[in-house]
Amino acid sequence: PAASPAATERPSTTDERLRRVRERKQSIERDVARLRGQERSLLADVERLELEVRLRSEQLRETQLVLHRASEQMDATLRRVRELDASVAQARPQLAARARALYKMGELSYVRMFLSVERPADMLRGYRFVRSLARRDREKMAALRTNLAALSATRDDLEKKTRETLALRADLDRTRRSLEG
């Protein structure tokens, strides 16, 4: 028996429908694959952003700790400056008074003190006294010079720490803004 024209149309209609269904299925599979790729990309972006937030938070904590340490160092340096200032302020009038007294006695002031001893038996004691006095004067002058040098170095250090602290504060502000962003 020969196939009827309706029977031959049916398979072609069915074939056509099957083809369209397969095309739609492939289109949907492509869309699903594309969306999965976007989903992975979005998840990766979210994860990256979370990591950046954690990184900025750690940078913020680190900068805060460094700033705190720098502040403590500045406080210690400032205390040292005050101590040295007080030491220098105390030593200057004493040394100035001693220098005026020696100036009034003339160039050979220590020799004159030594020779002012009335009895020859007191010469050795006078010599020790003058030697002790001269040594003490030298020590006081050396201490004053040392304190002045230390004061200058400490002030320089304080200026440096101040600049570092200002830079750290600016870095802290940048990190905070970045974290907020």
PDB file of N, CA and C in Angstrom, residues 45-100:
ATOM      1  N   ASP A  45      33.217  38.250  41.507  1.00  0.00           N
ATOM      2  CA  ASP A  45      33.269  39.684  41.824  1.00  0.00           C
ATOM      3  C   ASP A  45      32.918  39.927  43.285  1.00  0.00           C
ATOM      4  N   VAL A  46      31.870  39.267  43.757  1.00  0.00           N
ATOM      5  CA  VAL A  46      31.456  39.427  45.161  1.00  0.00           C
ATOM      6  C   VAL A  46      32.569  38.938  46.079  1.00  0.00           C
ATOM      7  N   GLU A  47      33.148  37.797  45.771  1.00  0.00           N
ATOM      8  CA  GLU A  47      34.228  37.262  46.587  1.00  0.00           C
ATOM      9  C   GLU A  47      35.439  38.191  46.567  1.00  0.00           C
ATOM     10  N   ARG A  48      35.760  38.718  45.390  1.00  0.00           N
ATOM     11  CA  ARG A  48      36.873  39.652  45.270  1.00  0.00           C
ATOM     12  C   ARG A  48      36.620  40.898  46.115  1.00  0.00           C
ATOM     13  N   LEU A  49      35.382  41.413  46.044  1.00  0.00           N
ATOM     14  CA  LEU A  49      35.046  42.600  46.834  1.00  0.00           C
ATOM     15  C   LEU A  49      35.117  42.311  48.328  1.00  0.00           C
ATOM     16  N   GLU A  50      34.661  41.135  48.736  1.00  0.00           N
ATOM     17  CA  GLU A  50      34.754  40.773  50.152  1.00  0.00           C
ATOM     18  C   GLU A  50      36.205  40.694  50.595  1.00  0.00           C
ATOM     19  N   LEU A  51      37.050  40.128  49.745  1.00  0.00           N
ATOM     20  CA  LEU A  51      38.476  40.053  50.070  1.00  0.00           C
ATOM     21  C   LEU A  51      39.095  41.445  50.145  1.00  0.00           C
ATOM     22  N   GLU A  52      38.697  42.327  49.244  1.00  0.00           N
ATOM     23  CA  GLU A  52      39.217  43.696  49.283  1.00  0.00           C
ATOM     24  C   GLU A  52      38.782  44.413  50.548  1.00  0.00           C
ATOM     25  N   VAL A  53      37.547  44.187  50.964  1.00  0.00           N
ATOM     26  CA  VAL A  53      37.059  44.810  52.197  1.00  0.00           C
ATOM     27  C   VAL A  53      37.876  44.282  53.382  1.00  0.00           C
ATOM     28  N   ARG A  54      38.119  42.975  53.427  1.00  0.00           N
ATOM     29  CA  ARG A  54      38.921  42.414  54.511  1.00  0.00           C
ATOM     30  C   ARG A  54      40.338  42.956  54.483  1.00  0.00           C
ATOM     31  N   LEU A  55      40.907  43.071  53.269  1.00  0.00           N
ATOM     32  CA  LEU A  55      42.256  43.621  53.128  1.00  0.00           C
ATOM     33  C   LEU A  55      42.307  45.063  53.623  1.00  0.00           C
ATOM     34  N   ARG A  56      41.357  45.884  53.205  1.00  0.00           N
ATOM     35  CA  ARG A  56      41.325  47.290  53.645  1.00  0.00           C
ATOM     36  C   ARG A  56      41.131  47.368  55.158  1.00  0.00           C
ATOM     37  N   SER A  57      40.320  46.472  55.712  1.00  0.00           N
ATOM     38  CA  SER A  57      40.122  46.458  57.165  1.00  0.00           C
ATOM     39  C   SER A  57      41.426  46.146  57.884  1.00  0.00           C
ATOM     40  N   GLU A  58      42.167  45.179  57.369  1.00  0.00           N
ATOM     41  CA  GLU A  58      43.456  44.842  57.974  1.00  0.00           C
ATOM     42  C   GLU A  58      44.451  45.987  57.806  1.00  0.00           C
ATOM     43  N   GLN A  59      44.435  46.636  56.651  1.00  0.00           N
ATOM     44  CA  GLN A  59      45.306  47.802  56.443  1.00  0.00           C
ATOM     45  C   GLN A  59      44.943  48.904  57.429  1.00  0.00           C
ATOM     46  N   LEU A  60      43.668  49.083  57.654  1.00  0.00           N
ATOM     47  CA  LEU A  60      43.206  50.091  58.598  1.00  0.00           C
ATOM     48  C   LEU A  60      43.706  49.761  60.007  1.00  0.00           C
ATOM     49  N   ARG A  61      43.545  48.510  60.425  1.00  0.00           N
ATOM     50  CA  ARG A  61      44.019  48.101  61.757  1.00  0.00           C
ATOM     51  C   ARG A  61      45.536  48.286  61.867  1.00  0.00           C
ATOM     52  N   GLU A  62      46.262  47.874  60.824  1.00  0.00           N
ATOM     53  CA  GLU A  62      47.717  48.007  60.842  1.00  0.00           C
ATOM     54  C   GLU A  62      48.117  49.474  60.965  1.00  0.00           C
ATOM     55  N   THR A  63      47.500  50.334  60.178  1.00  0.00           N
ATOM     56  CA  THR A  63      47.832  51.754  60.217  1.00  0.00           C
ATOM     57  C   THR A  63      47.494  52.350  61.578  1.00  0.00           C
ATOM     58  N   GLN A  64      46.374  51.918  62.156  1.00  0.00           N
ATOM     59  CA  GLN A  64      46.000  52.416  63.486  1.00  0.00           C
ATOM     60  C   GLN A  64      47.046  52.008  64.526  1.00  0.00           C
ATOM     61  N   LEU A  65      47.517  50.757  64.457  1.00  0.00           N
ATOM     62  CA  LEU A  65      48.529  50.299  65.406  1.00  0.00           C
ATOM     63  C   LEU A  65      49.855  51.025  65.217  1.00  0.00           C
ATOM     64  N   VAL A  66      50.249  51.211  63.970  1.00  0.00           N
ATOM     65  CA  VAL A  66      51.500  51.940  63.702  1.00  0.00           C
ATOM     66  C   VAL A  66      51.373  53.384  64.181  1.00  0.00           C
ATOM     67  N   LEU A  67      50.218  53.980  63.960  1.00  0.00           N
ATOM     68  CA  LEU A  67      49.980  55.345  64.417  1.00  0.00           C
ATOM     69  C   LEU A  67      50.026  55.415  65.941  1.00  0.00           C
ATOM     70  N   HIS A  68      49.445  54.428  66.601  1.00  0.00           N
ATOM     71  CA  HIS A  68      49.469  54.394  68.061  1.00  0.00           C
ATOM     72  C   HIS A  68      50.907  54.282  68.573  1.00  0.00           C
ATOM     73  N   ARG A  69      51.696  53.394  67.935  1.00  0.00           N
ATOM     74  CA  ARG A  69      53.093  53.232  68.338  1.00  0.00           C
ATOM     75  C   ARG A  69      53.866  54.525  68.105  1.00  0.00           C
ATOM     76  N   ALA A  70      53.641  55.166  66.964  1.00  0.00           N
ATOM     77  CA  ALA A  70      54.329  56.423  66.667  1.00  0.00           C
ATOM     78  C   ALA A  70      53.943  57.503  67.676  1.00  0.00           C
ATOM     79  N   SER A  71      52.688  57.506  68.066  1.00  0.00           N
ATOM     80  CA  SER A  71      52.225  58.476  69.061  1.00  0.00           C
ATOM     81  C   SER A  71      52.920  58.242  70.404  1.00  0.00           C
ATOM     82  N   GLU A  72      53.045  56.981  70.793  1.00  0.00           N
ATOM     83  CA  GLU A  72      53.747  56.671  72.044  1.00  0.00           C
ATOM     84  C   GLU A  72      55.211  57.102  71.959  1.00  0.00           C
ATOM     85  N   GLN A  73      55.844  56.863  70.814  1.00  0.00           N
ATOM     86  CA  GLN A  73      57.236  57.259  70.640  1.00  0.00           C
ATOM     87  C   GLN A  73      57.368  58.780  70.687  1.00  0.00           C
ATOM     88  N   MET A  74      56.412  59.471  70.091  1.00  0.00           N
ATOM     89  CA  MET A  74      56.447  60.937  70.137  1.00  0.00           C
ATOM     90  C   MET A  74      56.307  61.431  71.563  1.00  0.00           C
ATOM     91  N   ASP A  75      55.417  60.800  72.335  1.00  0.00           N
ATOM     92  CA  ASP A  75      55.251  61.192  73.735  1.00  0.00           C
ATOM     93  C   ASP A  75      56.552  60.993  74.510  1.00  0.00           C
ATOM     94  N   ALA A  76      57.208  59.847  74.285  1.00  0.00           N
ATOM     95  CA  ALA A  76      58.478  59.581  74.973  1.00  0.00           C
ATOM     96  C   ALA A  76      59.538  60.597  74.547  1.00  0.00           C
ATOM     97  N   THR A  77      59.584  60.913  73.276  1.00  0.00           N
ATOM     98  CA  THR A  77      60.557  61.884  72.771  1.00  0.00           C
ATOM     99  C   THR A  77      60.276  63.263  73.347  1.00  0.00           C
ATOM    100  N   LEU A  78      59.013  63.612  73.425  1.00  0.00           N
ATOM    101  CA  LEU A  78      58.635  64.908  73.999  1.00  0.00           C
ATOM    102  C   LEU A  78      59.020  64.983  75.475  1.00  0.00           C
ATOM    103  N   ARG A  79      58.822  63.889  76.217  1.00  0.00           N
ATOM    104  CA  ARG A  79      59.253  63.862  77.621  1.00  0.00           C
ATOM    105  C   ARG A  79      60.764  64.056  77.724  1.00  0.00           C
ATOM    106  N   ARG A  80      61.500  63.407  76.812  1.00  0.00           N
ATOM    107  CA  ARG A  80      62.963  63.538  76.814  1.00  0.00           C
ATOM    108  C   ARG A  80      63.378  64.981  76.515  1.00  0.00           C
ATOM    109  N   VAL A  81      62.691  65.630  75.586  1.00  0.00           N
ATOM    110  CA  VAL A  81      62.976  67.037  75.278  1.00  0.00           C
ATOM    111  C   VAL A  81      62.746  67.892  76.519  1.00  0.00           C
ATOM    112  N   ARG A  82      61.661  67.646  77.201  1.00  0.00           N
ATOM    113  CA  ARG A  82      61.369  68.426  78.426  1.00  0.00           C
ATOM    114  C   ARG A  82      62.440  68.203  79.488  1.00  0.00           C
ATOM    115  N   GLU A  83      62.867  66.936  79.664  1.00  0.00           N
ATOM    116  CA  GLU A  83      63.916  66.640  80.650  1.00  0.00           C
ATOM    117  C   GLU A  83      65.216  67.357  80.289  1.00  0.00           C
ATOM    118  N   LEU A  84      65.583  67.295  79.031  1.00  0.00           N
ATOM    119  CA  LEU A  84      66.821  67.949  78.597  1.00  0.00           C
ATOM    120  C   LEU A  84      66.717  69.466  78.716  1.00  0.00           C
ATOM    121  N   ASP A  85      65.556  70.012  78.358  1.00  0.00           N
ATOM    122  CA  ASP A  85      65.349  71.455  78.518  1.00  0.00           C
ATOM    123  C   ASP A  85      65.526  71.856  79.983  1.00  0.00           C
ATOM    124  N   ALA A  86      64.937  71.078  80.884  1.00  0.00           N
ATOM    125  CA  ALA A  86      65.037  71.392  82.314  1.00  0.00           C
ATOM    126  C   ALA A  86      66.480  71.281  82.785  1.00  0.00           C
ATOM    127  N   SER A  87      67.193  70.265  82.329  1.00  0.00           N
ATOM    128  CA  SER A  87      68.581  70.081  82.725  1.00  0.00           C
ATOM    129  C   SER A  87      69.449  71.243  82.236  1.00  0.00           C
ATOM    130  N   VAL A  88      69.240  71.623  80.983  1.00  0.00           N
ATOM    131  CA  VAL A  88      70.012  72.737  80.423  1.00  0.00           C
ATOM    132  C   VAL A  88      69.647  74.036  81.137  1.00  0.00           C
ATOM    133  N   ALA A  89      68.364  74.252  81.387  1.00  0.00           N
ATOM    134  CA  ALA A  89      67.928  75.476  82.071  1.00  0.00           C
ATOM    135  C   ALA A  89      68.503  75.557  83.479  1.00  0.00           C
ATOM    136  N   GLN A  90      68.654  74.414  84.130  1.00  0.00           N
ATOM    137  CA  GLN A  90      69.217  74.399  85.480  1.00  0.00           C
ATOM    138  C   GLN A  90      70.733  74.617  85.448  1.00  0.00           C
ATOM    139  N   ALA A  91      71.417  74.039  84.485  1.00  0.00           N
ATOM    140  CA  ALA A  91      72.882  74.109  84.449  1.00  0.00           C
ATOM    141  C   ALA A  91      73.394  75.455  83.966  1.00  0.00           C
ATOM    142  N   ARG A  92      72.675  76.098  83.061  1.00  0.00           N
ATOM    143  CA  ARG A  92      73.174  77.363  82.491  1.00  0.00           C
ATOM    144  C   ARG A  92      73.444  78.439  83.538  1.00  0.00           C
ATOM    145  N   PRO A  93      72.502  78.756  84.428  1.00  0.00           N
ATOM    146  CA  PRO A  93      72.793  79.822  85.398  1.00  0.00           C
ATOM    147  C   PRO A  93      73.975  79.488  86.317  1.00  0.00           C
ATOM    148  N   GLN A  94      74.085  78.218  86.703  1.00  0.00           N
ATOM    149  CA  GLN A  94      75.194  77.825  87.576  1.00  0.00           C
ATOM    150  C   GLN A  94      76.532  78.005  86.864  1.00  0.00           C
ATOM    151  N   LEU A  95      76.578  77.540  85.609  1.00  0.00           N
ATOM    152  CA  LEU A  95      77.825  77.671  84.856  1.00  0.00           C
ATOM    153  C   LEU A  95      78.118  79.132  84.512  1.00  0.00           C
ATOM    154  N   ALA A  96      77.080  79.896  84.242  1.00  0.00           N
ATOM    155  CA  ALA A  96      77.293  81.318  83.949  1.00  0.00           C
ATOM    156  C   ALA A  96      77.847  82.042  85.173  1.00  0.00           C
ATOM    157  N   ALA A  97      77.301  81.729  86.347  1.00  0.00           N
ATOM    158  CA  ALA A  97      77.796  82.357  87.581  1.00  0.00           C
ATOM    159  C   ALA A  97      79.252  81.950  87.832  1.00  0.00           C
ATOM    160  N   ARG A  98      79.546  80.663  87.602  1.00  0.00           N
ATOM    161  CA  ARG A  98      80.915  80.187  87.802  1.00  0.00           C
ATOM    162  C   ARG A  98      81.870  80.859  86.812  1.00  0.00           C
ATOM    163  N   ALA A  99      81.435  81.006  85.568  1.00  0.00           N
ATOM    164  CA  ALA A  99      82.267  81.643  84.542  1.00  0.00           C
ATOM    165  C   ALA A  99      82.518  83.111  84.885  1.00  0.00           C
ATOM    166  N   ARG A 100      81.480  83.808  85.385  1.00  0.00           N
ATOM    167  CA  ARG A 100      81.666  85.211  85.785  1.00  0.00           C
ATOM    168  C   ARG A 100      82.680  85.319  86.925  1.00  0.00           C
TER     169      ARG A 100
END
